[in-house]
Coordinates of C-alpha atoms and ligand atoms in Angstrom, one line a residue:
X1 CA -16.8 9.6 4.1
X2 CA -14.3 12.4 4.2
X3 CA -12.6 13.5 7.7
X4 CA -10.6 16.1 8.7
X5 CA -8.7 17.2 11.4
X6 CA -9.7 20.8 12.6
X7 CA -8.0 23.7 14.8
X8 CA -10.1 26.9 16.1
X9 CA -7.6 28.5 18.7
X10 CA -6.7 26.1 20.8
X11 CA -9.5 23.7 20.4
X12 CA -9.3 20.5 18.3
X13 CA -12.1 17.9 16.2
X14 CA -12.8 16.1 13.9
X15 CA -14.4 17.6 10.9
X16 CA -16.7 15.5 8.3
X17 CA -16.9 16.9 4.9
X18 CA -20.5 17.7 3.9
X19 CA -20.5 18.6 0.2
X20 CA -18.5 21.7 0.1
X21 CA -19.3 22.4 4.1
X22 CA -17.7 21.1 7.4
X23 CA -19.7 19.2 9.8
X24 CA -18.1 19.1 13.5
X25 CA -18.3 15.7 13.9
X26 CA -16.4 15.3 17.3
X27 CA -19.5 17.5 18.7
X28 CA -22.2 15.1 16.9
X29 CA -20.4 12.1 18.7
X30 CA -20.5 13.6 21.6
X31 CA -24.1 14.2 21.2
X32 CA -24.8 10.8 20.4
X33 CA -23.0 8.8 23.1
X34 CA -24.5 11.2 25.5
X35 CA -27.8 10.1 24.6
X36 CA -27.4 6.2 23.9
X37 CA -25.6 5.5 26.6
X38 CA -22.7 4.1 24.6
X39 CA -19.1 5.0 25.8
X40 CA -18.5 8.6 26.1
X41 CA -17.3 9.3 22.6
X42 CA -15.2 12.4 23.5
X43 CA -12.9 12.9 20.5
X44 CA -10.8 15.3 19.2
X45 CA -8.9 13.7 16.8
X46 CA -9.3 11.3 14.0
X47 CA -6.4 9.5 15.6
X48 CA -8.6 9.0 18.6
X49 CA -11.1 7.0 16.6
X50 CA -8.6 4.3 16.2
X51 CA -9.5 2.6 19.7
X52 CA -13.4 2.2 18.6
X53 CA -13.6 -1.6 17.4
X54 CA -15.4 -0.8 13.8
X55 CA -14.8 3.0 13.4
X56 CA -16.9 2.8 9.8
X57 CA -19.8 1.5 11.6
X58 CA -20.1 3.6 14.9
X59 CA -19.6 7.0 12.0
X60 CA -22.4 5.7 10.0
X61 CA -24.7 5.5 12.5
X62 CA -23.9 9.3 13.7
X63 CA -24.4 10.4 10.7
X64 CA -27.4 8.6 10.1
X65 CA -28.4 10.4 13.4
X66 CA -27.5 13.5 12.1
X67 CA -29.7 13.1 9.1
X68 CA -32.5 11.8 11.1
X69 CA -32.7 14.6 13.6
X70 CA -32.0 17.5 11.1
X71 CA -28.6 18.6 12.8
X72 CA -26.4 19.9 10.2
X73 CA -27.3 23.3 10.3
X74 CA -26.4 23.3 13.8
X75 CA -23.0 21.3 13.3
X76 CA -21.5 23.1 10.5
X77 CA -17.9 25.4 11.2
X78 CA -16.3 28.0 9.5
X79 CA -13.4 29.3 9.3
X80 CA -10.9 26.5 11.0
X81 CA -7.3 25.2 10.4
X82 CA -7.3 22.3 8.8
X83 CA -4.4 19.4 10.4
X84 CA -2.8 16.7 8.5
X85 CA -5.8 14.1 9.2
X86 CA -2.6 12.2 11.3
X87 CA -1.1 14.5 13.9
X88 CA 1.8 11.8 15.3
X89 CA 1.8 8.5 14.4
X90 CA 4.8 6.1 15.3
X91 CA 6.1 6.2 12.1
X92 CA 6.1 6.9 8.6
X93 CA 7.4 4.3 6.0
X94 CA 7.3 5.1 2.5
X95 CA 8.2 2.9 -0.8
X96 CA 10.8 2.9 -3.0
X97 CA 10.3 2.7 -6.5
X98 CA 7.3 1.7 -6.8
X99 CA 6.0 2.4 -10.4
X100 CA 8.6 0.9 -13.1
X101 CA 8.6 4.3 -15.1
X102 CA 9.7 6.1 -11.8
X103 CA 12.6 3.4 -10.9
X104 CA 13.8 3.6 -14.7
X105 CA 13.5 7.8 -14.3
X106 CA 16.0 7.6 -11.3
X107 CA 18.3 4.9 -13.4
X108 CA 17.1 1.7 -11.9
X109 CA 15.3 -1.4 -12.9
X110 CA 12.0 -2.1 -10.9
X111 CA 12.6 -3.8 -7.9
X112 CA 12.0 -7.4 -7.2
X113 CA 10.8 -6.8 -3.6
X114 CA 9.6 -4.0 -2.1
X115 CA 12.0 -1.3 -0.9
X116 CA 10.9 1.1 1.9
X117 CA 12.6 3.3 3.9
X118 CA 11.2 5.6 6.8
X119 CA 10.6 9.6 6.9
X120 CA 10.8 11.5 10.3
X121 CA 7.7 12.0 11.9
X122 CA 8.4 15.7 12.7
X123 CA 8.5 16.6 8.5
X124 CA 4.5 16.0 9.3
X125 CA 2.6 19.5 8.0
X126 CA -1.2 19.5 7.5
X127 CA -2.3 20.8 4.0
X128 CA -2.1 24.8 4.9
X129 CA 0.9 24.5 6.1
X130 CA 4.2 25.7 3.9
X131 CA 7.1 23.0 2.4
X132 CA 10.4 24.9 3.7
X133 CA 13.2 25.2 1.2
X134 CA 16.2 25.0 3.3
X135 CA 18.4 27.8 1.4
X136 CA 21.7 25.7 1.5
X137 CA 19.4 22.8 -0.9
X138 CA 20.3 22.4 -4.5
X139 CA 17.3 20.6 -5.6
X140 CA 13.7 20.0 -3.8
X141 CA 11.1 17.7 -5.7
X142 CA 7.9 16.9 -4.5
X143 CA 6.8 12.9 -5.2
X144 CA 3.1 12.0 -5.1
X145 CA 1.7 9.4 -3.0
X146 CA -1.6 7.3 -2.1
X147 CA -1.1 7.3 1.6
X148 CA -2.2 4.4 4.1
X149 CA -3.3 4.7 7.6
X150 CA -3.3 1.7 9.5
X151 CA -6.5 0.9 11.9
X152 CA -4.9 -1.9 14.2
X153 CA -1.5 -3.5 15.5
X154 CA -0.4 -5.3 12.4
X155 CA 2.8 -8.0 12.9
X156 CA 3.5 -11.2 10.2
X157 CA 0.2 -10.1 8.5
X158 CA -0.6 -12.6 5.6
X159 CA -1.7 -10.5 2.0
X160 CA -5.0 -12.3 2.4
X161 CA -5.9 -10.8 5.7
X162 CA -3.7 -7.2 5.0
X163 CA -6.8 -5.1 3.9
X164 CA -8.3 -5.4 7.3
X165 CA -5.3 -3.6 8.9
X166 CA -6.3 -0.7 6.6
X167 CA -8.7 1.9 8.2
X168 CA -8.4 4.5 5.4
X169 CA -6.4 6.7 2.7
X170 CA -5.2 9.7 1.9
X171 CA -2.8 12.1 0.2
X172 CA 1.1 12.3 0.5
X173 CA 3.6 14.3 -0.4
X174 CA 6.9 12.7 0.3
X175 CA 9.2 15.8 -0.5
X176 CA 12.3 15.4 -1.4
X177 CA 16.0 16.8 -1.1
X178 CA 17.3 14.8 -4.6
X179 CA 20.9 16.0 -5.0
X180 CA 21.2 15.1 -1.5
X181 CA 19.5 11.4 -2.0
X182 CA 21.4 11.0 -5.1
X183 CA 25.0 11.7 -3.1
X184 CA 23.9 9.4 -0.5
X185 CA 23.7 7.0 -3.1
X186 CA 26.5 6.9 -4.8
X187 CA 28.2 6.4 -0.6
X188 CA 25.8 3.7 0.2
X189 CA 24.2 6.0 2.6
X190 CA 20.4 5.8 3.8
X191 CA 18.0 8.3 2.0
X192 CA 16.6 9.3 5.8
X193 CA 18.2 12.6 6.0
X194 CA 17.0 14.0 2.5
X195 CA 13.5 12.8 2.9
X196 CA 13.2 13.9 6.8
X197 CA 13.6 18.1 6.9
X198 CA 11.0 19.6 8.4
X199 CA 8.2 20.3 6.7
X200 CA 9.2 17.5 3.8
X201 CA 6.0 15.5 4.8
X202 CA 2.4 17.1 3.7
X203 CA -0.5 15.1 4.5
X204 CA -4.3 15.7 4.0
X205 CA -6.9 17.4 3.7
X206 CA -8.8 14.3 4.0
X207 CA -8.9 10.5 5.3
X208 CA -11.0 8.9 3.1
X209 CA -12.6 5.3 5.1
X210 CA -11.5 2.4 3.9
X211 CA -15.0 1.1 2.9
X212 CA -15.7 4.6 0.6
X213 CA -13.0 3.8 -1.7
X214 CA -13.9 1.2 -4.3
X215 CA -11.0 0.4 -5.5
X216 CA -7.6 1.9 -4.1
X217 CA -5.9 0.1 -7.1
X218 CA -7.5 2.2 -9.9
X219 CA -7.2 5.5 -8.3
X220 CA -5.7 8.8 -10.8
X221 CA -3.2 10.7 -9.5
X222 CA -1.7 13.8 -10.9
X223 CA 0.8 16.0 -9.4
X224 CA 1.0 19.9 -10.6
X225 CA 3.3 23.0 -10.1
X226 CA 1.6 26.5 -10.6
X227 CA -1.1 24.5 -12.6
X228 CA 1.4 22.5 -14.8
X229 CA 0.7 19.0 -14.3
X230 CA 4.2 17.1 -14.1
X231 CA 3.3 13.3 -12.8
X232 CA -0.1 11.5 -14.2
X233 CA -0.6 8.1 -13.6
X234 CA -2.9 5.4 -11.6
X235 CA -2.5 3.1 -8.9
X236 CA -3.4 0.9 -11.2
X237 CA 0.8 0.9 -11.9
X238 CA 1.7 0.4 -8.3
X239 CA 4.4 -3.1 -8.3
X240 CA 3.5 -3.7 -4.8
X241 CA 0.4 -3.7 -4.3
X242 CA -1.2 -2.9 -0.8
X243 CA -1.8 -6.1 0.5
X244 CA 1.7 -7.2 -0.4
X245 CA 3.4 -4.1 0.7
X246 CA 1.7 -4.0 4.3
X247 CA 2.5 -7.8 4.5
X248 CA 6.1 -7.4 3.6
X249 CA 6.1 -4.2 6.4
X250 CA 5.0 -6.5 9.0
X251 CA 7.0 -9.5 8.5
X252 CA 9.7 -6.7 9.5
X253 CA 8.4 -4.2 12.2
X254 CA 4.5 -4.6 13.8
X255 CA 2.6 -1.2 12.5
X256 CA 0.7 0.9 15.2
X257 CA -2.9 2.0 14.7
X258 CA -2.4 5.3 12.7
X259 CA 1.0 4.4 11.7
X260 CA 1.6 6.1 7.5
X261 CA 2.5 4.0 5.0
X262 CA 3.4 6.4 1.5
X263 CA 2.8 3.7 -1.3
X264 CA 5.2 5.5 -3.8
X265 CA 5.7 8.2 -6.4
X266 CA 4.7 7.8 -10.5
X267 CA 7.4 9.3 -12.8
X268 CA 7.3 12.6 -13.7
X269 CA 9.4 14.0 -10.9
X270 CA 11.2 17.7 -11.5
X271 CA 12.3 20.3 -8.8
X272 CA 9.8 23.0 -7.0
X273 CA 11.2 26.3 -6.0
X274 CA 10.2 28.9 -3.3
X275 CA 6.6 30.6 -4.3
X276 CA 5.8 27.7 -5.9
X277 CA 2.3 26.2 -5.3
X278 CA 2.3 21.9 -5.3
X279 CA -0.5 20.4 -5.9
X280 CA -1.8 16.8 -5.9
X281 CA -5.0 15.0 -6.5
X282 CA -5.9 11.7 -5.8
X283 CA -9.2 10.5 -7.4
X284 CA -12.2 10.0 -5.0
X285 CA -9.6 11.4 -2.5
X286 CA -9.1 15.3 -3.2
X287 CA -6.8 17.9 -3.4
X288 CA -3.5 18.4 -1.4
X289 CA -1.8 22.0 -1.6
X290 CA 1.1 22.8 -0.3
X291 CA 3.3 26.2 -0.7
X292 CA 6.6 26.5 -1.3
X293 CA 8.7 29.4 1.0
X294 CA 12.6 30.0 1.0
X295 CA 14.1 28.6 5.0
Ligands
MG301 MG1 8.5 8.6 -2.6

């Protein structure tokens, strides 16, 4: 199950991917609350389906309403924006180093325990949106991610019990401003600044439901410039995996319901340009593309 968060004008909702088509799901749940009698399920986000105590379940049975009642043809939009499937969470942490080839890349050995850092929250852009090249940058690289959204408050989560905190994936790009990182390095300073300009976090098109990926550890992921593919690899590679990485989060900061977490980037990484296209696909997941333009 594929969502999407949608903009006509000023209106928001929640879009469910339909083979190539758009269902407006935040109407259908409408719909169906009205007539069961359940809670009013007026939502216009997918952030707002966060509250519902088993999100997966209460979707499958609208859908299976939709399919029962022959409603798609009345449900399916055109023509919309489409928003980074999280609008604002409370934060965005992202991992360091997390495929050995990519820490030996960048001149390190693999980590013994995780290393994260945070993004700003403001770099958010949805995936129509353009990555901003601040003109006074010497280099800009783009770092492919499998992205984590949390589902509920998470604090000294064991890794037995961390999968349940997950309520879906998606697709990151945690741009980067390298020279800048690599100064900030050599001084001992935090990466914050050269992973927070605006713009620097694409996210999208889709959340993908926790229960409709098999396996998030044997997922491809590719990242291309104008077609070129420059980072290939699987999550197969991560060193942390996800139950040890939201784990480790927690026994540090409690995570929020719809709070990122960017698992980290493969090797491969190379500077993008202005009028560049990025592109990144994450099996079972989709596409994520993103435009470069000169600040
Ligand atoms: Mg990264």
């Amino acid at each position: 199950m594929k969502l999407l968060n949608c903009q006509i004008d000023n209106e928001r909702f929640i879009g469910l991917l339909d083979n190539n088509r758009t269902i407006n799901l935040s109407k259908a749940l409408k719909v169906y609350s009205t007539i069961y009698g359940s809670e009013d399920w007026s939502f216009n986000s997918i952030e707002d389906l966060l509250g519902l105590d088993n999100p997966e379940f209460c979707l499958k049975k609208v859908v299976d309403f939709i399919d029962r009642y022959n409603l798609k043809e009345s449900l399916y939009v055109e023509s919309f924006k489409t928003l980074s499937p999280i609008i604002r969470p409370s934060k965005i942490i992202a991992l360091g180093r997390n495929y050995t080839e990519h820490a030996r890349e960048t001149g390190y050995n693999p980590p013994e325990e995780p290393i994260f850092f945070s993004k700003a929250v403001s770099a958010i852009i949805g995936p129509e949106d353009a990555i901003v090249y601040p003109e006074w940058l010497t280099r800009v690289d783009p770092e492919a991610e499998l992205g984590l959204v949390i589902g509920k408050r998470a604090k000294n989560v064991s890794k037995e019990k961390a999968m349940e905190y997950i309520f879906g994936y998606t697709i990151i790009n945690d741009v980067t401003a390298r020279d800048m990182q690599t100064e900030d390095l050599k001084i001992a300073n935090p990466w914050f600044r050269s992973k927070s300009f605006d713009t620097f976090c694409p996210i999208g098109p889709y959340l993908v439901l926790k229960g409709y990926i098999r396996d998030p550890h044997d997922l491809n992921i590719e990242l291309r410039v104008n077609g070129a593919t420059r980072q290939k690899d699987n999550t197969r590679n991560l060193i942390f995996k996800i139950p040890e990485i939201v784990s480790y989060i927690t026994l540090h900061m409690t995570l929020e319901p719809g709070d990122i977490i960017a698992t980290g980037t493969p090797s491969g990484i190379a500077p993008v340009y202005p009028g560049d296209t990025v592109e990144i696909e994450i099996e079972n997941i989709g596409i994520l593309r993103n435009t470069v333009i000169r600040g």
